[in-house]
Amino acid sequence: MANQNHVRIERLGGFAGFGQPGSHLKSKGEILTSDLSDADLSALDSLFDGDLSKDEPLPDSFRYRITRKSGSSEQTIEVSEHNVPLSLKNAVKDTLE
Amino acid sequence: MSCTCFIVPSDVLERLAADPELAADLRRTALETATISDQIRKVRDEANALTGVTMALGLAPATVALAPVVTVFDCKHQQTLPGTPVPNPGSSNDSTAERTFKETTAVAKFYKDVFNRNSIDDAGMTMLSSMHFGLDYNNAMWNGSQMIYGDGDNKIFIDFTKADDVVGHELTHGVTQHTLQLIYSGDAGGLNESMSDCFGSMFRQWRANQDVNQADWLIGHDIMGPVATSKGFDCLRDMANPAAAHCLAPQPTKYSQITPGMDPHYSSGPPNLAFYLACKKVGGLSWEKVGQIWYRVLITAGPSPNMTMSAFAKKTRQLAISMFEPEPTVAAGVDHAWQQVGL
């Protein structure tokens, strides 16, 4: 299971192109692993441990860059929207910078 | 467990379903979700595979209707697809439902009248749209078999169905899936996005009967929310000036600026600009000449999932010559446009 740490989430892409170079659209958030349900925590572990080579994005769907700290190391993955638990998706806030 | 509606990998769901530490209702829902998700994935994969096989064999799909049926579903701010069917969406009291139906029907007419194409697959495929997707959802997309529209957060964006170019953009992703089958990364990803912007913009111009000088060439102008407009942004992208400061998501203008791993919405800048420049050089109505060349590449090149921008440019140059032999200014305009973006 994941440590009781922060998980940073950034939403990218979509029709509007969130987070791309020069884009004024950002979508970021954080969530504590202690705030995740057992099911979502398990799903998160599986995303970090799983094979993402077949994780193909759909046109205009979002991608999520998820970073979690495990011990002294930090791990980051990028996954398609349809693979991300709803609680993590709901943790981001869209902003205009 | 509430209905979480996302497609978690099957192995995760199966593991949850078998986890003795989870409550019985959690395990049951995980198993049900795994079963449904697996079937959805299979349907999507099979649909894509079938499209590829029939195209590789040179077989046209059987025509299911002379004109597509247009259906609208209401997600009621959840993320379950497709949602609840909306009866008689064309006369619905829900303005989003009515608009989704009318805009989608208009896109079908655009493809039929301008390109003689019968729906997304050229065989009368039903055009299915789900609206009110998610809560404050700032996006619209094509998921391989249907369109999905969010309502926006009413700050940065408003209802995504309010822009005709957005509806044309999403449906064109379906057309690309059934023609070139471009993947969604690298050069092909940028081309995939550009096809949707080009045909989305053409649809917007066709509806307003605008020539290339009257058109605004903006993508997403009609979905800008009050926060975006108050800061001086009037579009997502500007095909005439992809790097412009008034765009929420400015893009590169030269092919040399594209690097591996770029988001397709970013790398579509150069081909978008090339299409605009070609249309301006040729003049008149975008869909009558340059649009016909772009469409001809879509339907004649065959499945080309990894097509490069250079290969696409080459095909448009060849077709501009063969399709408009008596008008050498068309080929000259297309050639000039690609040269301007470094292709």
mmCIF file of N, CA, C and O in Angstrom, chain B residues 53-128:
data_model
loop_
_atom_site.group_PDB
_atom_site.id
_atom_site.type_symbol
_atom_site.label_atom_id
_atom_site.label_comp_id
_atom_site.label_asym_id
_atom_site.label_seq_id
_atom_site.Cartn_x
_atom_site.Cartn_y
_atom_site.Cartn_z
ATOM 1 N N VAL B 53 -9.455 -3.879 -40.571
ATOM 2 C CA VAL B 53 -9.504 -5.047 -41.462
ATOM 3 C C VAL B 53 -10.293 -4.739 -42.721
ATOM 4 O O VAL B 53 -9.850 -5.026 -43.842
ATOM 5 N N THR B 54 -11.467 -4.148 -42.575
ATOM 6 C CA THR B 54 -12.294 -3.871 -43.757
ATOM 7 C C THR B 54 -11.600 -2.891 -44.690
ATOM 8 O O THR B 54 -11.656 -3.044 -45.911
ATOM 9 N N MET B 55 -10.886 -1.925 -44.088
ATOM 10 C CA MET B 55 -10.182 -0.972 -44.937
ATOM 11 C C MET B 55 -9.007 -1.640 -45.627
ATOM 12 O O MET B 55 -8.729 -1.396 -46.801
ATOM 13 N N ALA B 56 -8.288 -2.506 -44.899
ATOM 14 C CA ALA B 56 -7.131 -3.183 -45.494
ATOM 15 C C ALA B 56 -7.567 -4.074 -46.654
ATOM 16 O O ALA B 56 -6.844 -4.245 -47.633
ATOM 17 N N LEU B 57 -8.744 -4.663 -46.547
ATOM 18 C CA LEU B 57 -9.251 -5.536 -47.610
ATOM 19 C C LEU B 57 -9.938 -4.749 -48.726
ATOM 20 O O LEU B 57 -10.366 -5.319 -49.722
ATOM 21 N N GLY B 58 -10.029 -3.462 -48.527
ATOM 22 C CA GLY B 58 -10.687 -2.637 -49.541
ATOM 23 C C GLY B 58 -12.189 -2.794 -49.525
ATOM 24 O O GLY B 58 -12.870 -2.493 -50.506
ATOM 25 N N LEU B 59 -12.725 -3.286 -48.417
ATOM 26 C CA LEU B 59 -14.174 -3.484 -48.320
ATOM 27 C C LEU B 59 -14.824 -2.267 -47.683
ATOM 28 O O LEU B 59 -14.377 -1.800 -46.641
ATOM 29 N N ALA B 60 -15.850 -1.791 -48.294
ATOM 30 C CA ALA B 60 -16.611 -0.697 -47.698
ATOM 31 C C ALA B 60 -17.570 -1.282 -46.670
ATOM 32 O O ALA B 60 -18.138 -2.349 -46.897
ATOM 33 N N PRO B 61 -17.735 -0.650 -45.518
ATOM 34 C CA PRO B 61 -18.697 -1.161 -44.556
ATOM 35 C C PRO B 61 -20.113 -1.108 -45.124
ATOM 36 O O PRO B 61 -20.418 -0.232 -45.931
ATOM 37 N N ALA B 62 -20.945 -2.070 -44.719
ATOM 38 C CA ALA B 62 -22.322 -2.086 -45.214
ATOM 39 C C ALA B 62 -23.051 -0.838 -44.740
ATOM 40 O O ALA B 62 -22.933 -0.444 -43.579
ATOM 41 N N THR B 63 -23.773 -0.220 -45.639
ATOM 42 C CA THR B 63 -24.518 0.980 -45.276
ATOM 43 C C THR B 63 -25.694 0.612 -44.381
ATOM 44 O O THR B 63 -26.511 -0.233 -44.734
ATOM 45 N N VAL B 64 -25.730 1.215 -43.209
ATOM 46 C CA VAL B 64 -26.814 0.912 -42.273
ATOM 47 C C VAL B 64 -27.967 1.900 -42.392
ATOM 48 O O VAL B 64 -29.070 1.625 -41.955
ATOM 49 N N ALA B 65 -27.699 3.069 -42.954
ATOM 50 C CA ALA B 65 -28.753 4.074 -43.124
ATOM 51 C C ALA B 65 -28.323 5.058 -44.194
ATOM 52 O O ALA B 65 -27.129 5.317 -44.370
ATOM 53 N N LEU B 66 -29.281 5.589 -44.922
ATOM 54 C CA LEU B 66 -28.954 6.553 -45.965
ATOM 55 C C LEU B 66 -28.504 7.878 -45.361
ATOM 56 O O LEU B 66 -27.770 8.644 -45.988
ATOM 57 N N ALA B 67 -28.964 8.137 -44.162
ATOM 58 C CA ALA B 67 -28.502 9.302 -43.398
ATOM 59 C C ALA B 67 -28.418 8.862 -41.939
ATOM 60 O O ALA B 67 -29.219 8.030 -41.495
ATOM 61 N N PRO B 68 -27.437 9.370 -41.208
ATOM 62 C CA PRO B 68 -27.254 8.887 -39.843
ATOM 63 C C PRO B 68 -28.381 9.292 -38.894
ATOM 64 O O PRO B 68 -28.929 10.389 -39.001
ATOM 65 N N VAL B 69 -28.691 8.394 -37.988
ATOM 66 C CA VAL B 69 -29.573 8.738 -36.870
ATOM 67 C C VAL B 69 -28.730 9.511 -35.861
ATOM 68 O O VAL B 69 -27.580 9.149 -35.606
ATOM 69 N N VAL B 70 -29.280 10.571 -35.324
ATOM 70 C CA VAL B 70 -28.560 11.374 -34.326
ATOM 71 C C VAL B 70 -29.236 11.185 -32.973
ATOM 72 O O VAL B 70 -30.434 11.450 -32.831
ATOM 73 N N THR B 71 -28.481 10.702 -32.009
ATOM 74 C CA THR B 71 -29.046 10.468 -30.677
ATOM 75 C C THR B 71 -28.283 11.293 -29.632
ATOM 76 O O THR B 71 -27.092 11.561 -29.791
ATOM 77 N N VAL B 72 -29.000 11.678 -28.587
ATOM 78 C CA VAL B 72 -28.400 12.472 -27.509
ATOM 79 C C VAL B 72 -28.732 11.807 -26.167
ATOM 80 O O VAL B 72 -29.878 11.408 -25.926
ATOM 81 N N PHE B 73 -27.711 11.693 -25.327
ATOM 82 C CA PHE B 73 -27.881 11.096 -24.002
ATOM 83 C C PHE B 73 -27.474 12.121 -22.939
ATOM 84 O O PHE B 73 -26.601 12.950 -23.169
ATOM 85 N N ASP B 74 -28.117 12.026 -21.778
ATOM 86 C CA ASP B 74 -27.871 12.961 -20.678
ATOM 87 C C ASP B 74 -27.114 12.245 -19.553
ATOM 88 O O ASP B 74 -27.642 11.307 -18.944
ATOM 89 N N CYS B 75 -25.889 12.682 -19.282
ATOM 90 C CA CYS B 75 -25.098 12.065 -18.203
ATOM 91 C C CYS B 75 -25.483 12.609 -16.833
ATOM 92 O O CYS B 75 -25.012 12.092 -15.808
ATOM 93 N N LYS B 76 -26.273 13.670 -16.819
ATOM 94 C CA LYS B 76 -26.755 14.245 -15.560
ATOM 95 C C LYS B 76 -25.612 14.506 -14.582
ATOM 96 O O LYS B 76 -25.703 14.203 -13.401
ATOM 97 N N HIS B 77 -24.510 15.016 -15.117
ATOM 98 C CA HIS B 77 -23.329 15.428 -14.349
ATOM 99 C C HIS B 77 -22.570 14.274 -13.706
ATOM 100 O O HIS B 77 -21.722 14.494 -12.856
ATOM 101 N N GLN B 78 -22.894 13.052 -14.120
ATOM 102 C CA GLN B 78 -22.099 11.903 -13.704
ATOM 103 C C GLN B 78 -21.141 11.570 -14.853
ATOM 104 O O GLN B 78 -21.145 12.242 -15.884
ATOM 105 N N GLN B 79 -20.353 10.516 -14.661
ATOM 106 C CA GLN B 79 -19.430 10.126 -15.728
ATOM 107 C C GLN B 79 -19.747 8.732 -16.263
ATOM 108 O O GLN B 79 -18.878 8.042 -16.791
ATOM 109 N N THR B 80 -20.996 8.333 -16.122
ATOM 110 C CA THR B 80 -21.438 7.059 -16.675
ATOM 111 C C THR B 80 -21.835 7.271 -18.129
ATOM 112 O O THR B 80 -22.612 8.178 -18.424
ATOM 113 N N LEU B 81 -21.323 6.446 -18.998
ATOM 114 C CA LEU B 81 -21.660 6.570 -20.419
ATOM 115 C C LEU B 81 -22.543 5.425 -20.871
ATOM 116 O O LEU B 81 -22.369 4.311 -20.429
ATOM 117 N N PRO B 82 -23.469 5.673 -21.794
ATOM 118 C CA PRO B 82 -23.704 6.973 -22.419
ATOM 119 C C PRO B 82 -24.609 7.896 -21.622
ATOM 120 O O PRO B 82 -24.781 9.048 -22.006
ATOM 121 N N GLY B 83 -25.235 7.435 -20.533
ATOM 122 C CA GLY B 83 -26.205 8.254 -19.808
ATOM 123 C C GLY B 83 -27.625 7.846 -20.176
ATOM 124 O O GLY B 83 -27.861 6.762 -20.722
ATOM 125 N N THR B 84 -28.570 8.723 -19.887
ATOM 126 C CA THR B 84 -29.980 8.442 -20.135
ATOM 127 C C THR B 84 -30.389 9.009 -21.496
ATOM 128 O O THR B 84 -30.086 10.170 -21.791
ATOM 129 N N PRO B 85 -31.079 8.208 -22.324
ATOM 130 C CA PRO B 85 -31.473 8.746 -23.630
ATOM 131 C C PRO B 85 -32.427 9.935 -23.501
ATOM 132 O O PRO B 85 -33.312 9.942 -22.643
ATOM 133 N N VAL B 86 -32.233 10.938 -24.345
ATOM 134 C CA VAL B 86 -33.117 12.110 -24.359
ATOM 135 C C VAL B 86 -34.135 11.895 -25.476
ATOM 136 O O VAL B 86 -33.765 11.840 -26.646
ATOM 137 N N PRO B 87 -35.431 11.773 -25.127
ATOM 138 C CA PRO B 87 -36.434 11.596 -26.179
ATOM 139 C C PRO B 87 -36.624 12.894 -26.978
ATOM 140 O O PRO B 87 -36.617 13.972 -26.400
ATOM 141 N N ASN B 88 -36.753 12.769 -28.259
ATOM 142 C CA ASN B 88 -36.948 13.937 -29.142
ATOM 143 C C ASN B 88 -36.005 15.095 -28.811
ATOM 144 O O ASN B 88 -36.456 16.206 -28.480
ATOM 145 N N PRO B 89 -34.697 14.869 -28.886
ATOM 146 C CA PRO B 89 -33.744 15.913 -28.466
ATOM 147 C C PRO B 89 -33.862 17.199 -29.276
ATOM 148 O O PRO B 89 -33.560 18.280 -28.765
ATOM 149 N N GLY B 90 -34.329 17.098 -30.516
ATOM 150 C CA GLY B 90 -34.439 18.288 -31.359
ATOM 151 C C GLY B 90 -35.454 19.293 -30.860
ATOM 152 O O GLY B 90 -35.407 20.477 -31.230
ATOM 153 N N SER B 91 -36.373 18.845 -30.008
ATOM 154 C CA SER B 91 -37.363 19.765 -29.444
ATOM 155 C C SER B 91 -37.336 19.725 -27.922
ATOM 156 O O SER B 91 -38.323 20.008 -27.257
ATOM 157 N N SER B 92 -36.193 19.369 -27.378
ATOM 158 C CA SER B 92 -36.062 19.236 -25.920
ATOM 159 C C SER B 92 -36.120 20.606 -25.231
ATOM 160 O O SER B 92 -35.694 21.621 -25.788
ATOM 161 N N ASN B 93 -36.627 20.610 -24.007
ATOM 162 C CA ASN B 93 -36.604 21.829 -23.197
ATOM 163 C C ASN B 93 -35.200 22.136 -22.686
ATOM 164 O O ASN B 93 -34.929 23.250 -22.242
ATOM 165 N N ASP B 94 -34.351 21.133 -22.720
ATOM 166 C CA ASP B 94 -32.950 21.322 -22.313
ATOM 167 C C ASP B 94 -32.195 21.897 -23.517
ATOM 168 O O ASP B 94 -32.026 21.224 -24.535
ATOM 169 N N SER B 95 -31.769 23.139 -23.390
ATOM 170 C CA SER B 95 -31.157 23.808 -24.550
ATOM 171 C C SER B 95 -29.873 23.114 -25.000
ATOM 172 O O SER B 95 -29.521 23.134 -26.178
ATOM 173 N N THR B 96 -29.168 22.487 -24.073
ATOM 174 C CA THR B 96 -27.943 21.772 -24.448
ATOM 175 C C THR B 96 -28.287 20.556 -25.305
ATOM 176 O O THR B 96 -27.607 20.271 -26.304
ATOM 177 N N ALA B 97 -29.350 19.853 -24.930
ATOM 178 C CA ALA B 97 -29.775 18.683 -25.711
ATOM 179 C C ALA B 97 -30.197 19.103 -27.116
ATOM 180 O O ALA B 97 -29.802 18.487 -28.115
ATOM 181 N N GLU B 98 -31.000 20.162 -27.166
ATOM 182 C CA GLU B 98 -31.490 20.648 -28.457
ATOM 183 C C GLU B 98 -30.311 21.085 -29.341
ATOM 184 O O GLU B 98 -30.239 20.756 -30.521
ATOM 185 N N ARG B 99 -29.374 21.797 -28.725
ATOM 186 C CA ARG B 99 -28.212 22.295 -29.486
ATOM 187 C C ARG B 99 -27.327 21.131 -29.947
ATOM 188 O O ARG B 99 -26.846 21.110 -31.085
ATOM 189 N N THR B 100 -27.106 20.174 -29.066
ATOM 190 C CA THR B 100 -26.272 19.022 -29.425
ATOM 191 C C THR B 100 -26.875 18.308 -30.628
ATOM 192 O O THR B 100 -26.166 17.951 -31.576
ATOM 193 N N PHE B 101 -28.190 18.114 -30.596
ATOM 194 C CA PHE B 101 -28.877 17.435 -31.701
ATOM 195 C C PHE B 101 -28.742 18.247 -32.994
ATOM 196 O O PHE B 101 -28.376 17.711 -34.052
ATOM 197 N N LYS B 102 -29.015 19.537 -32.903
ATOM 198 C CA LYS B 102 -29.021 20.364 -34.123
ATOM 199 C C LYS B 102 -27.618 20.548 -34.699
ATOM 200 O O LYS B 102 -27.428 20.509 -35.918
ATOM 201 N N GLU B 103 -26.628 20.735 -33.837
ATOM 202 C CA GLU B 103 -25.256 20.909 -34.330
ATOM 203 C C GLU B 103 -24.735 19.605 -34.939
ATOM 204 O O GLU B 103 -24.063 19.612 -35.972
ATOM 205 N N THR B 104 -25.029 18.489 -34.292
ATOM 206 C CA THR B 104 -24.572 17.201 -34.811
ATOM 207 C C THR B 104 -25.241 16.905 -36.147
ATOM 208 O O THR B 104 -24.586 16.434 -37.096
ATOM 209 N N THR B 105 -26.535 17.189 -36.242
ATOM 210 C CA THR B 105 -27.261 16.999 -37.501
ATOM 211 C C THR B 105 -26.664 17.885 -38.595
ATOM 212 O O THR B 105 -26.532 17.465 -39.757
ATOM 213 N N ALA B 106 -26.277 19.094 -38.206
ATOM 214 C CA ALA B 106 -25.678 20.012 -39.182
ATOM 215 C C ALA B 106 -24.315 19.508 -39.650
ATOM 216 O O ALA B 106 -23.962 19.647 -40.823
ATOM 217 N N VAL B 107 -23.534 18.913 -38.733
ATOM 218 C CA VAL B 107 -22.231 18.354 -39.139
ATOM 219 C C VAL B 107 -22.456 17.212 -40.133
ATOM 220 O O VAL B 107 -21.739 17.089 -41.138
ATOM 221 N N ALA B 108 -23.464 16.386 -39.867
ATOM 222 C CA ALA B 108 -23.781 15.283 -40.799
ATOM 223 C C ALA B 108 -24.123 15.845 -42.174
ATOM 224 O O ALA B 108 -23.668 15.313 -43.205
ATOM 225 N N LYS B 109 -24.885 16.924 -42.186
ATOM 226 C CA LYS B 109 -25.268 17.551 -43.468
ATOM 227 C C LYS B 109 -24.048 18.165 -44.163
ATOM 228 O O LYS B 109 -23.903 18.071 -45.383
ATOM 229 N N PHE B 110 -23.170 18.773 -43.366
ATOM 230 C CA PHE B 110 -21.927 19.345 -43.910
ATOM 231 C C PHE B 110 -21.113 18.259 -44.612
ATOM 232 O O PHE B 110 -20.700 18.422 -45.775
ATOM 233 N N TYR B 111 -20.908 17.141 -43.938
ATOM 234 C CA TYR B 111 -20.111 16.074 -44.551
ATOM 235 C C TYR B 111 -20.807 15.492 -45.781
ATOM 236 O O TYR B 111 -20.160 15.122 -46.761
ATOM 237 N N LYS B 112 -22.146 15.421 -45.744
ATOM 238 C CA LYS B 112 -22.885 14.860 -46.886
ATOM 239 C C LYS B 112 -22.859 15.825 -48.073
ATOM 240 O O LYS B 112 -22.535 15.447 -49.201
ATOM 241 N N ASP B 113 -23.211 17.065 -47.798
ATOM 242 C CA ASP B 113 -23.335 18.040 -48.892
ATOM 243 C C ASP B 113 -21.988 18.424 -49.495
ATOM 244 O O ASP B 113 -21.869 18.606 -50.707
ATOM 245 N N VAL B 114 -20.984 18.560 -48.648
ATOM 246 C CA VAL B 114 -19.690 19.073 -49.122
ATOM 247 C C VAL B 114 -18.755 17.951 -49.581
ATOM 248 O O VAL B 114 -18.031 18.098 -50.565
ATOM 249 N N PHE B 115 -18.790 16.818 -48.883
ATOM 250 C CA PHE B 115 -17.832 15.742 -49.179
ATOM 251 C C PHE B 115 -18.518 14.436 -49.593
ATOM 252 O O PHE B 115 -17.845 13.427 -49.784
ATOM 253 N N ASN B 116 -19.832 14.458 -49.719
ATOM 254 C CA ASN B 116 -20.610 13.266 -50.062
ATOM 255 C C ASN B 116 -20.287 12.101 -49.131
ATOM 256 O O ASN B 116 -20.158 10.958 -49.558
ATOM 257 N N ARG B 117 -20.118 12.399 -47.844
ATOM 258 C CA ARG B 117 -19.807 11.372 -46.844
ATOM 259 C C ARG B 117 -21.055 11.111 -45.998
ATOM 260 O O ARG B 117 -21.668 12.055 -45.485
ATOM 261 N N ASN B 118 -21.383 9.845 -45.858
ATOM 262 C CA ASN B 118 -22.551 9.452 -45.081
ATOM 263 C C ASN B 118 -22.138 9.107 -43.650
ATOM 264 O O ASN B 118 -21.793 7.968 -43.354
ATOM 265 N N SER B 119 -22.100 10.136 -42.817
ATOM 266 C CA SER B 119 -21.769 9.976 -41.390
ATOM 267 C C SER B 119 -20.280 9.700 -41.168
ATOM 268 O O SER B 119 -19.454 9.778 -42.081
ATOM 269 N N ILE B 120 -19.965 9.362 -39.945
ATOM 270 C CA ILE B 120 -18.573 9.190 -39.505
ATOM 271 C C ILE B 120 -17.868 8.096 -40.298
ATOM 272 O O ILE B 120 -16.713 8.247 -40.697
ATOM 273 N N ASP B 121 -18.557 7.001 -40.552
ATOM 274 C CA ASP B 121 -17.921 5.853 -41.220
ATOM 275 C C ASP B 121 -18.268 5.773 -42.702
ATOM 276 O O ASP B 121 -17.910 4.798 -43.364
ATOM 277 N N ASP B 122 -18.969 6.762 -43.222
ATOM 278 C CA ASP B 122 -19.445 6.778 -44.607
ATOM 279 C C ASP B 122 -20.402 5.620 -44.889
ATOM 280 O O ASP B 122 -20.545 5.183 -46.028
ATOM 281 N N ALA B 123 -21.018 5.109 -43.830
ATOM 282 C CA ALA B 123 -21.982 4.034 -44.002
ATOM 283 C C ALA B 123 -23.211 4.280 -43.128
ATOM 284 O O ALA B 123 -23.934 3.348 -42.787
ATOM 285 N N GLY B 124 -23.414 5.512 -42.738
ATOM 286 C CA GLY B 124 -24.634 5.861 -41.998
ATOM 287 C C GLY B 124 -24.593 5.577 -40.516
ATOM 288 O O GLY B 124 -25.650 5.514 -39.870
ATOM 289 N N MET B 125 -23.403 5.423 -39.966
ATOM 290 C CA MET B 125 -23.262 5.139 -38.526
ATOM 291 C C MET B 125 -24.042 6.151 -37.667
ATOM 292 O O MET B 125 -24.035 7.348 -37.944
ATOM 293 N N THR B 126 -24.727 5.648 -36.659
ATOM 294 C CA THR B 126 -25.441 6.534 -35.728
ATOM 295 C C THR B 126 -24.459 7.477 -35.033
ATOM 296 O O THR B 126 -23.388 7.059 -34.607
ATOM 297 N N MET B 127 -24.848 8.738 -34.948
ATOM 298 C CA MET B 127 -24.010 9.726 -34.268
ATOM 299 C C MET B 127 -24.534 9.910 -32.850
ATOM 300 O O MET B 127 -25.582 10.529 -32.640
ATOM 301 N N LEU B 128 -23.815 9.367 -31.900
ATOM 302 C CA LEU B 128 -24.260 9.353 -30.505
ATOM 303 C C LEU B 128 -23.464 10.378 -29.691
ATOM 304 O O LEU B 128 -22.241 10.372 -29.724
#
